[in-house]
Amino acid sequence: RAQHVEELDENLKQLLTAGSSLGGARPKAATEIGDQPWIAKFQARNDSFPECRVEYATMRLAGECGLNVPALDFKRVLERDIYLIERFDRIPHGNWMERRHFASGLTMLGAHESEVSRYSYADLAGALRQHGTQVRQDLHELFKRMVFNILVTNDDDHLRNHGFLHDGKGWRLSPLYDVVPKPQVGLERRLVLGVGPEGRNATLENALAGAAVFDLGQEEAEAIVAEMRAIVAARWEPLFEEAGLGQSDRGRFATCFRLAGDDE
């Protein structure tokens, strides 16, 4: 394999000799590309589907839906997939790196891992109201993220997968990260966090019923949902295809996006 490494450009070589490893379920490492800090997520040997490609395509879809998404990239190195997401908790300053204060939703709510299913998006909204500096903007963003998770069947929306960044005066929602659809057999969907009056039921009706929590009027919330549904329905498959996912894989994930095309 060494001869293949020599053929790689310098940026890709850095990925193979990346810095300190990071936590989480996926194999990943911190690296730098063009003096900018990134996180590289790697294909695992036991992956049952091309997870790097799926996450890359889904995050691009989130960006098209208007969500706050970091810069993204995808590479093939030594016949292995690498998904890249730019770090938002570091700011480069020449030969040194400024660290931005980051807190997960778990930390912001003072919650424990064992009780995360007791919490809801309304609780995260409450944290923004209490500590946020751009409250209305971030409440709307949080509502859109909840709706997006419903539309793409991302049921790994636990508190660690929601982040906050300190801007010097208070807290803002961090850019989006760790969104991966999960194929479903049954029709009923549930998120980890509570959605609306019907608890964790992952329906658009449930999300709309709790729109006031996010400082949204009913008509405004319905317009947001309608626009996001249309984008997800029209764009998920082209983006998956652009990410190199074949017809078989796209067929497997079609159930994740069923709600975007259904009349609820």
Coordinates of N, CA and C in Angstrom, one line a residue, residues 108-201:
M108 N -25.8 21.5 28.3 CA -26.6 22.7 28.5 C -27.8 22.4 29.4
L109 N -28.4 21.2 29.3 CA -29.6 20.9 30.1 C -29.2 20.3 31.4
G110 N -27.9 20.0 31.7 CA -27.5 19.4 32.9 C -28.1 18.0 33.0
A111 N -28.2 17.3 31.9 CA -28.9 16.0 31.8 C -27.8 14.9 32.0
H112 N -28.3 13.7 32.2 CA -27.5 12.5 32.3 C -27.8 11.6 31.2
E113 N -26.8 10.8 30.7 CA -27.0 9.9 29.5 C -28.2 9.0 29.7
S114 N -28.4 8.5 30.9 CA -29.4 7.5 31.2 C -30.8 8.1 31.1
E115 N -31.0 9.4 31.0 CA -32.3 10.0 31.1 C -32.6 10.9 29.8
V116 N -31.9 10.7 28.8 CA -32.0 11.6 27.6 C -33.4 11.5 27.0
S117 N -34.0 10.3 27.1 CA -35.4 10.2 26.4 C -36.4 11.0 27.1
R118 N -36.1 11.6 28.3 CA -37.0 12.4 29.0 C -37.1 13.8 28.5
Y119 N -36.1 14.1 27.7 CA -36.0 15.5 27.2 C -36.6 15.7 25.8
S120 N -36.8 17.0 25.4 CA -37.5 17.3 24.2 C -36.8 18.5 23.5
Y121 N -37.2 18.7 22.3 CA -36.8 19.9 21.6 C -37.2 21.2 22.3
A122 N -38.3 21.1 23.0 CA -38.8 22.2 23.8 C -37.8 22.6 24.9
D123 N -37.1 21.5 25.4 CA -36.1 21.8 26.5 C -34.9 22.5 25.9
L124 N -34.5 22.1 24.7 CA -33.4 22.8 24.0 C -33.8 24.3 23.7
A125 N -35.1 24.4 23.3 CA -35.6 25.8 23.1 C -35.5 26.6 24.3
G126 N -35.8 26.0 25.5 CA -35.8 26.7 26.7 C -34.4 27.1 27.1
A127 N -33.4 26.3 26.7 CA -32.0 26.7 27.0 C -31.6 27.9 26.1
L128 N -32.1 27.9 24.9 CA -31.8 29.1 24.0 C -32.4 30.3 24.6
R129 N -33.7 30.2 25.1 CA -34.3 31.4 25.6 C -33.6 31.9 26.9
Q130 N -33.0 31.0 27.6 CA -32.3 31.4 28.9 C -30.9 31.9 28.6
H131 N -30.2 31.3 27.7 CA -28.8 31.6 27.5 C -28.4 32.1 26.1
G132 N -29.3 32.2 25.2 CA -29.0 32.5 23.8 C -28.8 34.0 23.6
T133 N -28.1 34.3 22.5 CA -27.9 35.7 22.1 C -28.6 36.1 20.9
Q134 N -29.0 35.1 20.1 CA -29.8 35.3 18.9 C -31.0 34.3 19.0
V135 N -31.9 34.6 19.9 CA -32.8 33.6 20.4 C -33.8 33.2 19.2
R136 N -34.5 34.2 18.6 CA -35.5 33.9 17.6 C -34.9 33.2 16.4
Q137 N -33.7 33.6 16.0 CA -33.1 33.0 14.8 C -32.7 31.5 15.1
D138 N -32.2 31.3 16.3 CA -31.8 29.9 16.7 C -33.0 29.0 17.0
L139 N -34.1 29.6 17.5 CA -35.3 28.8 17.7 C -35.9 28.4 16.4
H140 N -35.9 29.2 15.4 CA -36.4 28.8 14.1 C -35.5 27.7 13.5
E141 N -34.2 27.9 13.7 CA -33.2 26.9 13.2 C -33.5 25.5 13.9
L142 N -33.7 25.6 15.2 CA -34.0 24.3 15.9 C -35.2 23.7 15.4
F143 N -36.3 24.4 15.2 CA -37.5 23.9 14.6 C -37.2 23.2 13.3
K144 N -36.5 23.8 12.4 CA -36.1 23.2 11.1 C -35.3 21.9 11.3
R145 N -34.4 21.9 12.2 CA -33.6 20.7 12.4 C -34.5 19.5 12.9
M146 N -35.5 19.9 13.8 CA -36.4 18.8 14.2 C -37.2 18.3 13.1
V147 N -37.7 19.2 12.2 CA -38.5 18.8 11.0 C -37.6 18.0 10.1
F148 N -36.4 18.4 9.9 CA -35.5 17.7 9.0 C -35.2 16.3 9.5
N149 N -35.0 16.1 10.8 CA -34.8 14.8 11.4 C -36.0 13.9 11.1
I150 N -37.2 14.5 11.2 CA -38.4 13.7 10.9 C -38.5 13.3 9.5
L151 N -38.2 14.3 8.6 CA -38.3 14.0 7.1 C -37.3 13.0 6.6
V152 N -36.1 12.9 7.3 CA -35.1 12.0 6.8 C -34.9 10.7 7.7
T153 N -35.8 10.6 8.7 CA -35.8 9.5 9.6 C -34.4 9.4 10.3
N154 N -33.9 10.5 10.9 CA -32.7 10.4 11.7 C -33.2 10.3 13.2
D155 N -33.2 9.1 13.7 CA -33.6 8.8 15.0 C -32.5 8.7 16.0
D156 N -31.3 9.3 15.6 CA -30.2 9.4 16.6 C -30.0 10.9 17.0
D157 N -31.1 11.5 17.3 CA -31.0 13.0 17.6 C -30.9 13.2 19.1
H158 N -30.1 12.4 19.7 CA -29.9 12.6 21.2 C -29.2 13.9 21.5
L159 N -29.2 14.2 22.8 CA -28.7 15.5 23.2 C -27.2 15.8 22.9
R160 N -26.4 14.8 22.8 CA -25.0 15.0 22.4 C -24.9 15.4 20.9
N161 N -25.9 15.1 20.1 CA -25.9 15.5 18.7 C -26.6 16.8 18.5
H162 N -26.7 17.6 19.5 CA -27.1 19.0 19.4 C -26.0 19.8 20.2
G163 N -25.5 20.9 19.5 CA -24.4 21.6 20.1 C -24.7 23.1 20.2
F164 N -23.9 23.7 21.1 CA -24.0 25.2 21.3 C -22.6 25.8 21.3
L165 N -22.4 26.9 20.8 CA -21.1 27.6 20.8 C -21.3 29.0 21.5
H166 N -20.3 29.3 22.3 CA -20.3 30.6 23.0 C -19.7 31.7 22.1
D167 N -20.4 32.8 22.0 CA -20.0 33.9 21.1 C -19.4 35.0 21.8
G168 N -19.0 34.8 23.1 CA -18.4 35.9 23.9 C -19.4 36.5 24.8
K169 N -20.7 36.5 24.5 CA -21.8 37.1 25.3 C -22.7 36.0 25.8
G170 N -22.9 35.0 25.1 CA -23.9 33.9 25.4 C -23.8 32.8 24.4
W171 N -24.8 32.0 24.3 CA -24.7 30.8 23.5 C -25.6 30.9 22.2
R172 N -25.0 30.3 21.1 CA -25.7 30.1 19.9 C -25.8 28.6 19.5
L173 N -26.8 28.2 18.8 CA -26.8 26.9 18.2 C -25.5 26.7 17.4
S174 N -24.8 25.6 17.5 CA -23.7 25.3 16.7 C -24.2 24.9 15.3
P175 N -23.4 24.9 14.3 CA -23.8 24.3 13.0 C -24.2 22.8 13.2
L176 N -24.9 22.3 12.2 CA -25.5 20.9 12.3 C -24.4 19.9 12.1
Y177 N -24.6 18.7 12.8 CA -23.6 17.6 12.6 C -24.3 16.3 13.0
D178 N -23.7 15.2 12.5 CA -24.1 13.8 12.9 C -25.6 13.6 12.5
V179 N -25.9 13.7 11.3 CA -27.3 13.4 10.8 C -27.2 12.3 9.8
V180 N -27.7 11.1 10.1 CA -27.7 10.0 9.3 C -29.1 9.3 9.3
P181 N -29.7 9.1 8.1 CA -31.0 8.5 8.1 C -30.9 7.0 8.5
K182 N -32.0 6.5 9.0 CA -32.1 5.1 9.4 C -33.3 4.4 8.7
P183 N -33.0 3.4 7.8 CA -34.1 2.8 7.1 C -35.1 2.1 8.1
Q184 N -36.4 2.2 7.8 CA -37.4 1.7 8.7 C -38.3 0.7 8.0
V185 N -38.7 -0.3 8.7 CA -39.6 -1.3 8.2 C -41.1 -0.9 8.5
G186 N -41.3 -0.5 9.7 CA -42.7 -0.1 10.1 C -43.0 1.3 9.7
L187 N -44.2 1.7 9.8 CA -44.6 3.1 9.4 C -44.4 4.1 10.6
E188 N -44.5 3.6 11.8 CA -44.4 4.5 13.0 C -42.9 4.9 13.2
R189 N -42.7 6.2 13.4 CA -41.4 6.7 13.6 C -41.3 7.5 14.9
R190 N -40.2 7.3 15.7 CA -40.0 8.0 16.9 C -38.6 8.6 17.0
L191 N -38.5 9.8 17.4 CA -37.2 10.4 17.7 C -36.7 10.1 19.1
V192 N -35.5 10.4 19.4 CA -35.0 10.3 20.8 C -35.6 11.4 21.7
L193 N -35.6 12.6 21.1 CA -36.2 13.7 21.8 C -37.6 13.9 21.6
G194 N -38.3 14.5 22.5 CA -39.7 14.8 22.3 C -39.9 15.9 21.3
V195 N -41.0 15.7 20.5 CA -41.2 16.6 19.3 C -42.3 17.6 19.6
G196 N -43.5 17.2 20.1 CA -44.6 18.1 20.4 C -45.5 17.5 21.4
P197 N -46.8 17.8 21.4 CA -47.8 17.3 22.3 C -47.9 15.8 22.4
E198 N -47.6 15.1 21.2 CA -47.6 13.7 21.2 C -46.3 13.0 21.5
G199 N -45.5 13.7 22.2 CA -44.2 13.2 22.7 C -43.2 13.0 21.6
R200 N -42.6 11.8 21.5 CA -41.5 11.5 20.6 C -42.0 11.1 19.2
N201 N -43.3 11.0 19.0 CA -43.8 10.6 17.7 C -43.3 11.5 16.6

